[in-house]
mmCIF file of C-alpha atoms in Angstrom:
data_model
loop_
_atom_site.group_PDB
_atom_site.id
_atom_site.type_symbol
_atom_site.label_atom_id
_atom_site.label_comp_id
_atom_site.label_asym_id
_atom_site.label_seq_id
_atom_site.Cartn_x
_atom_site.Cartn_y
_atom_site.Cartn_z
ATOM 1 C CA THR E 1 65.138 43.773 -86.837
ATOM 2 C CA ARG E 2 66.647 42.542 -90.089
ATOM 3 C CA LEU E 3 69.358 40.595 -88.321
ATOM 4 C CA ILE E 4 66.839 38.981 -85.974
ATOM 5 C CA SER E 5 64.687 37.999 -88.947
ATOM 6 C CA ILE E 6 67.708 36.589 -90.820
ATOM 7 C CA ALA E 7 68.742 34.670 -87.698
ATOM 8 C CA TYR E 8 65.263 33.155 -87.589
ATOM 9 C CA ILE E 9 65.208 32.255 -91.282
ATOM 10 C CA VAL E 10 68.554 30.410 -91.368
ATOM 11 C CA LEU E 11 67.363 28.103 -88.580
ATOM 12 C CA TYR E 12 65.129 26.408 -91.136
ATOM 13 C CA PHE E 13 68.212 25.109 -92.925
ATOM 14 C CA THR E 14 68.445 22.159 -90.573
ATOM 15 C CA ILE E 15 68.107 18.431 -90.283
ATOM 16 C CA LEU E 16 68.260 18.489 -86.482
ATOM 17 C CA SER E 17 64.560 18.604 -85.746
ATOM 18 C CA PRO E 18 61.952 15.886 -85.208
ATOM 19 C CA GLY E 19 60.695 14.833 -88.596
ATOM 20 C CA ALA E 20 60.876 12.349 -91.429
ATOM 21 C CA MET E 21 64.516 12.980 -92.342
ATOM 22 C CA LEU E 22 65.926 12.581 -88.843
ATOM 23 C CA ASN E 23 63.620 9.628 -88.178
ATOM 24 C CA SER E 24 64.875 7.912 -91.334
ATOM 25 C CA TRP E 25 68.457 8.285 -90.150
ATOM 26 C CA MET E 26 67.578 6.830 -86.743
ATOM 27 C CA ASN E 27 65.865 3.864 -88.386
ATOM 28 C CA SER E 28 68.901 3.232 -90.580
ATOM 29 C CA MET E 29 71.225 3.431 -87.576
ATOM 30 C CA GLY E 30 69.089 0.933 -85.704
ATOM 31 C CA SER E 31 69.024 -1.547 -88.584
ATOM 32 C CA MET E 32 72.598 -1.159 -89.867
ATOM 33 C CA ASN E 33 74.533 -0.644 -86.643
ATOM 34 C CA ASP E 34 74.608 -3.497 -84.128
ATOM 35 C CA SER E 35 76.053 -1.179 -81.489
ATOM 36 C CA ILE E 36 72.795 0.809 -81.341
ATOM 37 C CA SER E 37 69.877 -1.336 -80.248
ATOM 38 C CA ILE E 38 67.851 1.337 -78.490
ATOM 39 C CA VAL E 39 66.401 2.834 -81.678
ATOM 40 C CA THR E 40 62.872 1.516 -82.097
ATOM 41 C CA GLU E 41 59.567 2.977 -83.211
ATOM 42 C CA GLY E 42 58.828 3.613 -79.553
ATOM 43 C CA THR E 43 62.082 5.535 -79.104
ATOM 44 C CA ILE E 44 61.299 7.726 -82.100
ATOM 45 C CA ALA E 45 57.791 8.376 -80.764
ATOM 46 C CA TYR E 46 59.141 9.306 -77.320
ATOM 47 C CA PHE E 47 61.651 11.626 -78.966
ATOM 48 C CA GLY E 48 58.903 13.411 -80.880
ATOM 49 C CA SER E 49 56.729 13.712 -77.763
ATOM 50 C CA MET E 50 59.628 15.029 -75.676
ATOM 51 C CA SER E 51 60.409 17.641 -78.325
ATOM 52 C CA GLN E 52 56.797 18.819 -78.327
ATOM 53 C CA PHE E 53 56.802 18.969 -74.530
ATOM 54 C CA CYS E 54 59.978 21.069 -74.601
ATOM 55 C CA GLY E 55 58.276 23.386 -77.070
ATOM 56 C CA ALA E 56 55.404 23.752 -74.603
ATOM 57 C CA ILE E 57 57.886 24.592 -71.838
ATOM 58 C CA ALA E 58 59.171 27.436 -73.999
ATOM 59 C CA THR E 59 55.731 29.079 -73.963
ATOM 60 C CA VAL E 60 55.973 29.251 -70.161
ATOM 61 C CA VAL E 61 59.625 30.251 -69.945
ATOM 62 C CA THR E 62 59.630 32.957 -72.635
ATOM 63 C CA PRO E 63 57.364 35.537 -70.898
ATOM 64 C CA ILE E 64 59.499 35.176 -67.758
ATOM 65 C CA LEU E 65 62.678 35.598 -69.800
ATOM 66 C CA ILE E 66 61.377 38.753 -71.490
ATOM 67 C CA LYS E 67 60.276 40.192 -68.160
ATOM 68 C CA ARG E 68 63.639 39.490 -66.512
ATOM 69 C CA THR E 69 65.851 40.709 -69.360
ATOM 70 C CA LYS E 70 63.654 43.727 -70.232
ATOM 71 C CA SER E 71 65.176 43.550 -73.699
ATOM 72 C CA LEU E 72 63.886 41.574 -76.641
ATOM 73 C CA SER E 73 67.333 41.534 -78.260
ATOM 74 C CA LYS E 74 68.861 40.059 -75.127
ATOM 75 C CA ALA E 75 65.997 37.586 -74.710
ATOM 76 C CA SER E 76 66.391 36.382 -78.299
ATOM 77 C CA LEU E 77 70.151 36.000 -77.828
ATOM 78 C CA ILE E 78 69.716 33.982 -74.626
ATOM 79 C CA SER E 79 67.092 31.738 -76.239
ATOM 80 C CA GLN E 80 69.182 31.065 -79.316
ATOM 81 C CA SER E 81 72.353 30.584 -77.249
ATOM 82 C CA PHE E 82 70.589 27.854 -75.285
ATOM 83 C CA GLN E 83 69.645 26.130 -78.519
ATOM 84 C CA THR E 84 73.210 26.460 -79.814
ATOM 85 C CA ILE E 85 74.689 24.884 -76.672
ATOM 86 C CA CYS E 86 72.279 21.951 -76.909
ATOM 87 C CA VAL E 87 72.993 21.457 -80.623
ATOM 88 C CA LEU E 88 76.761 21.638 -80.083
ATOM 89 C CA TYR E 89 76.541 18.920 -77.438
ATOM 90 C CA GLY E 90 74.259 16.901 -79.694
ATOM 91 C CA PHE E 91 76.763 17.212 -82.521
ATOM 92 C CA ALA E 92 79.563 15.963 -80.257
ATOM 93 C CA CYS E 93 77.473 12.867 -79.468
ATOM 94 C CA PHE E 94 76.512 12.444 -83.109
ATOM 95 C CA TYR E 95 80.134 12.640 -84.239
ATOM 96 C CA GLN E 96 81.096 9.843 -81.861
ATOM 97 C CA LEU E 97 78.171 7.779 -83.158
ATOM 98 C CA HIS E 98 79.342 8.423 -86.704
ATOM 99 C CA GLN E 99 82.856 7.295 -85.827
ATOM 100 C CA MET E 100 81.508 4.113 -84.251
ATOM 101 C CA SER E 101 79.371 3.308 -87.299
ATOM 102 C CA THR E 102 82.223 3.834 -89.774
ATOM 103 C CA ASN E 103 84.832 1.853 -87.872
ATOM 104 C CA ASN E 104 85.343 -1.782 -88.709
ATOM 105 C CA SER E 105 82.998 -3.912 -86.635
ATOM 106 C CA ASN E 106 85.708 -6.541 -86.193
ATOM 107 C CA GLU E 107 87.628 -4.078 -84.091
ATOM 108 C CA PHE E 108 84.961 -4.355 -81.439
ATOM 109 C CA SER E 109 84.111 -8.026 -81.786
ATOM 110 C CA SER E 110 85.475 -8.796 -78.321
ATOM 111 C CA LYS E 111 83.672 -5.848 -76.728
ATOM 112 C CA VAL E 112 80.198 -6.104 -78.191
ATOM 113 C CA SER E 113 78.253 -5.435 -75.005
ATOM 114 C CA THR E 114 80.433 -2.492 -73.960
ATOM 115 C CA HIS E 115 80.288 -1.015 -77.447
ATOM 116 C CA GLU E 116 76.507 -1.426 -77.556
ATOM 117 C CA MET E 117 76.082 0.305 -74.195
ATOM 118 C CA GLU E 118 78.247 3.212 -75.356
ATOM 119 C CA GLY E 119 76.339 3.486 -78.640
ATOM 120 C CA ASN E 120 72.965 3.503 -76.888
ATOM 121 C CA LYS E 121 74.213 6.076 -74.366
ATOM 122 C CA LEU E 122 75.424 8.396 -77.119
ATOM 123 C CA MET E 123 72.141 8.030 -79.016
ATOM 124 C CA ILE E 124 70.129 8.911 -75.906
ATOM 125 C CA HIS E 125 72.299 11.957 -75.222
ATOM 126 C CA PHE E 126 71.969 13.023 -78.853
ATOM 127 C CA LEU E 127 68.177 12.756 -78.866
ATOM 128 C CA VAL E 128 67.773 14.452 -75.479
ATOM 129 C CA SER E 129 70.021 17.357 -76.473
ATOM 130 C CA ILE E 130 68.116 17.894 -79.721
ATOM 131 C CA GLY E 131 64.826 17.666 -77.843
ATOM 132 C CA LEU E 132 65.977 20.225 -75.256
ATOM 133 C CA SER E 133 67.130 22.541 -78.020
ATOM 134 C CA ARG E 134 63.449 22.991 -78.888
ATOM 135 C CA ILE E 135 63.101 25.095 -75.724
ATOM 136 C CA GLY E 136 65.575 27.612 -77.096
ATOM 137 C CA LEU E 137 64.180 27.398 -80.619
ATOM 138 C CA TRP E 138 60.552 28.022 -79.740
ATOM 139 C CA SER E 139 61.470 30.620 -77.152
ATOM 140 C CA PHE E 140 63.379 32.499 -79.833
ATOM 141 C CA ASP E 141 60.430 32.023 -82.198
ATOM 142 C CA LEU E 142 58.104 33.716 -79.710
ATOM 143 C CA VAL E 143 60.533 36.557 -79.034
ATOM 144 C CA GLU E 144 61.113 37.102 -82.749
ATOM 145 C CA ARG E 145 57.361 37.327 -83.353
ATOM 146 C CA GLN E 146 57.092 40.020 -80.711
ATOM 147 C CA VAL E 147 60.096 41.928 -82.074
ATOM 148 C CA LEU E 148 58.571 42.079 -85.527
ATOM 149 C CA GLN E 149 55.137 43.052 -84.246
ATOM 150 C CA GLU E 150 56.652 45.960 -82.334
ATOM 151 C CA SER E 151 59.148 47.144 -84.959
ATOM 152 C CA VAL E 152 57.400 46.564 -88.297
ATOM 153 C CA PRO E 153 54.631 49.053 -89.102
ATOM 154 C CA ARG E 154 51.218 47.401 -88.959
ATOM 155 C CA LEU E 155 50.574 48.354 -92.581
ATOM 156 C CA HIS E 156 53.552 46.262 -93.742
ATOM 157 C CA GLN E 157 53.351 43.362 -91.281
ATOM 158 C CA THR E 158 51.398 41.041 -93.565
ATOM 159 C CA ILE E 159 53.860 41.489 -96.425
ATOM 160 C CA PHE E 160 56.839 41.133 -94.084
ATOM 161 C CA PHE E 161 55.561 37.985 -92.377
ATOM 162 C CA ASN E 162 54.609 36.360 -95.683
ATOM 163 C CA GLY E 163 57.984 37.192 -97.157
ATOM 164 C CA GLU E 164 59.747 35.759 -94.122
ATOM 165 C CA LYS E 165 57.654 32.610 -94.287
ATOM 166 C CA SER E 166 58.510 32.174 -97.961
ATOM 167 C CA LEU E 167 62.217 32.415 -97.181
ATOM 168 C CA THR E 168 61.960 29.869 -94.362
ATOM 169 C CA GLN E 169 60.278 27.458 -96.776
ATOM 170 C CA LEU E 170 63.038 28.096 -99.289
ATOM 171 C CA PHE E 171 65.695 27.217 -96.721
ATOM 172 C CA SER E 172 63.774 24.078 -95.760
ATOM 173 C CA LEU E 173 63.626 23.056 -99.418
ATOM 174 C CA GLY E 174 67.371 23.654 -99.644
ATOM 175 C CA MET E 175 68.000 21.181 -96.847
ATOM 176 C CA MET E 176 65.590 18.704 -98.427
ATOM 177 C CA ALA E 177 67.502 19.002 -101.696
ATOM 178 C CA LEU E 178 70.735 18.196 -99.865
ATOM 179 C CA CYS E 179 69.047 15.113 -98.415
ATOM 180 C CA TYR E 180 68.365 13.880 -101.953
ATOM 181 C CA ILE E 181 71.922 14.686 -103.009
ATOM 182 C CA PHE E 182 73.396 12.864 -99.995
ATOM 183 C CA PRO E 183 70.952 10.009 -99.295
ATOM 184 C CA ASN E 184 73.547 7.621 -97.835
ATOM 185 C CA PRO E 185 73.299 7.338 -94.014
ATOM 186 C CA ASN E 186 77.082 7.701 -93.821
ATOM 187 C CA SER E 187 76.732 11.101 -95.518
ATOM 188 C CA PHE E 188 74.280 12.280 -92.875
ATOM 189 C CA ILE E 189 77.121 13.911 -90.962
ATOM 190 C CA PHE E 190 77.463 16.468 -93.773
ATOM 191 C CA LEU E 191 73.815 17.474 -93.295
ATOM 192 C CA VAL E 192 74.323 17.694 -89.536
ATOM 193 C CA ILE E 193 77.363 19.935 -90.010
ATOM 194 C CA CYS E 194 75.315 22.213 -92.298
ATOM 195 C CA SER E 195 72.623 22.371 -89.622
ATOM 196 C CA LEU E 196 75.179 23.161 -86.934
ATOM 197 C CA VAL E 197 76.665 25.966 -89.043
ATOM 198 C CA ALA E 198 73.189 27.453 -89.565
ATOM 199 C CA VAL E 199 72.497 27.424 -85.814
ATOM 200 C CA CYS E 200 75.863 29.020 -85.035
ATOM 201 C CA PHE E 201 75.376 31.715 -87.701
ATOM 202 C CA SER E 202 71.980 32.483 -86.199
ATOM 203 C CA SER E 203 73.615 33.064 -82.813
ATOM 204 C CA VAL E 204 76.251 35.296 -84.406
ATOM 205 C CA PHE E 205 73.580 37.443 -86.078
ATOM 206 C CA LEU E 206 71.771 37.842 -82.760
ATOM 207 C CA MET E 207 75.002 38.694 -80.966
ATOM 208 C CA VAL E 208 75.663 41.454 -83.501
ATOM 209 C CA GLN E 209 72.085 42.690 -83.137
ATOM 210 C CA TYR E 210 72.406 42.777 -79.356
ATOM 211 C CA MET E 211 75.679 44.721 -79.562
ATOM 212 C CA ILE E 212 74.086 47.235 -81.949
ATOM 213 C CA SER E 213 70.985 47.694 -79.821
ATOM 214 C CA SER E 214 72.960 48.111 -76.598
#
């Protein structure tokens, strides 16, 4: 139970979720990088809506997953593994975008249209992968809630849930602090790497929990 709770808490140390910080980066990429023309207010709105829709899908998928696996530890591991796969792919796309934005624009002066198409393609793949990762995230959230309700004595549930919520807020504030320390759009990759590490550590904790429980 502790490992599952820790795995849930560290996920809040992330920049890879729809919100002001990620939206600010997208706006800066759209205004500073000529190779990415697809980023508009409409694109950001669609991204947010898609992420919410994926979260709604998780509410339908999770009961089926729990019923099929017959193990909350296994269900949480599968949910988080799906998120990790999506985030890893998103990071691969993001890294290529970062490389394109840091390279000298003169290098691509003769291939503007091709470079723009590639940049837009990578941005779409990045946004879609992060949006799809919400399915795994919210599925894990639902499973984790059920794990705690079943394993934590009812007398201590309020204290436990409040303590967990406080820690998630602390991790969120930690990421926000890093955003103030590294405000430059070119430094955004450091925040993304931190987010990726948090997601991977969460999967590791759940893997250990599954091995212990089985």
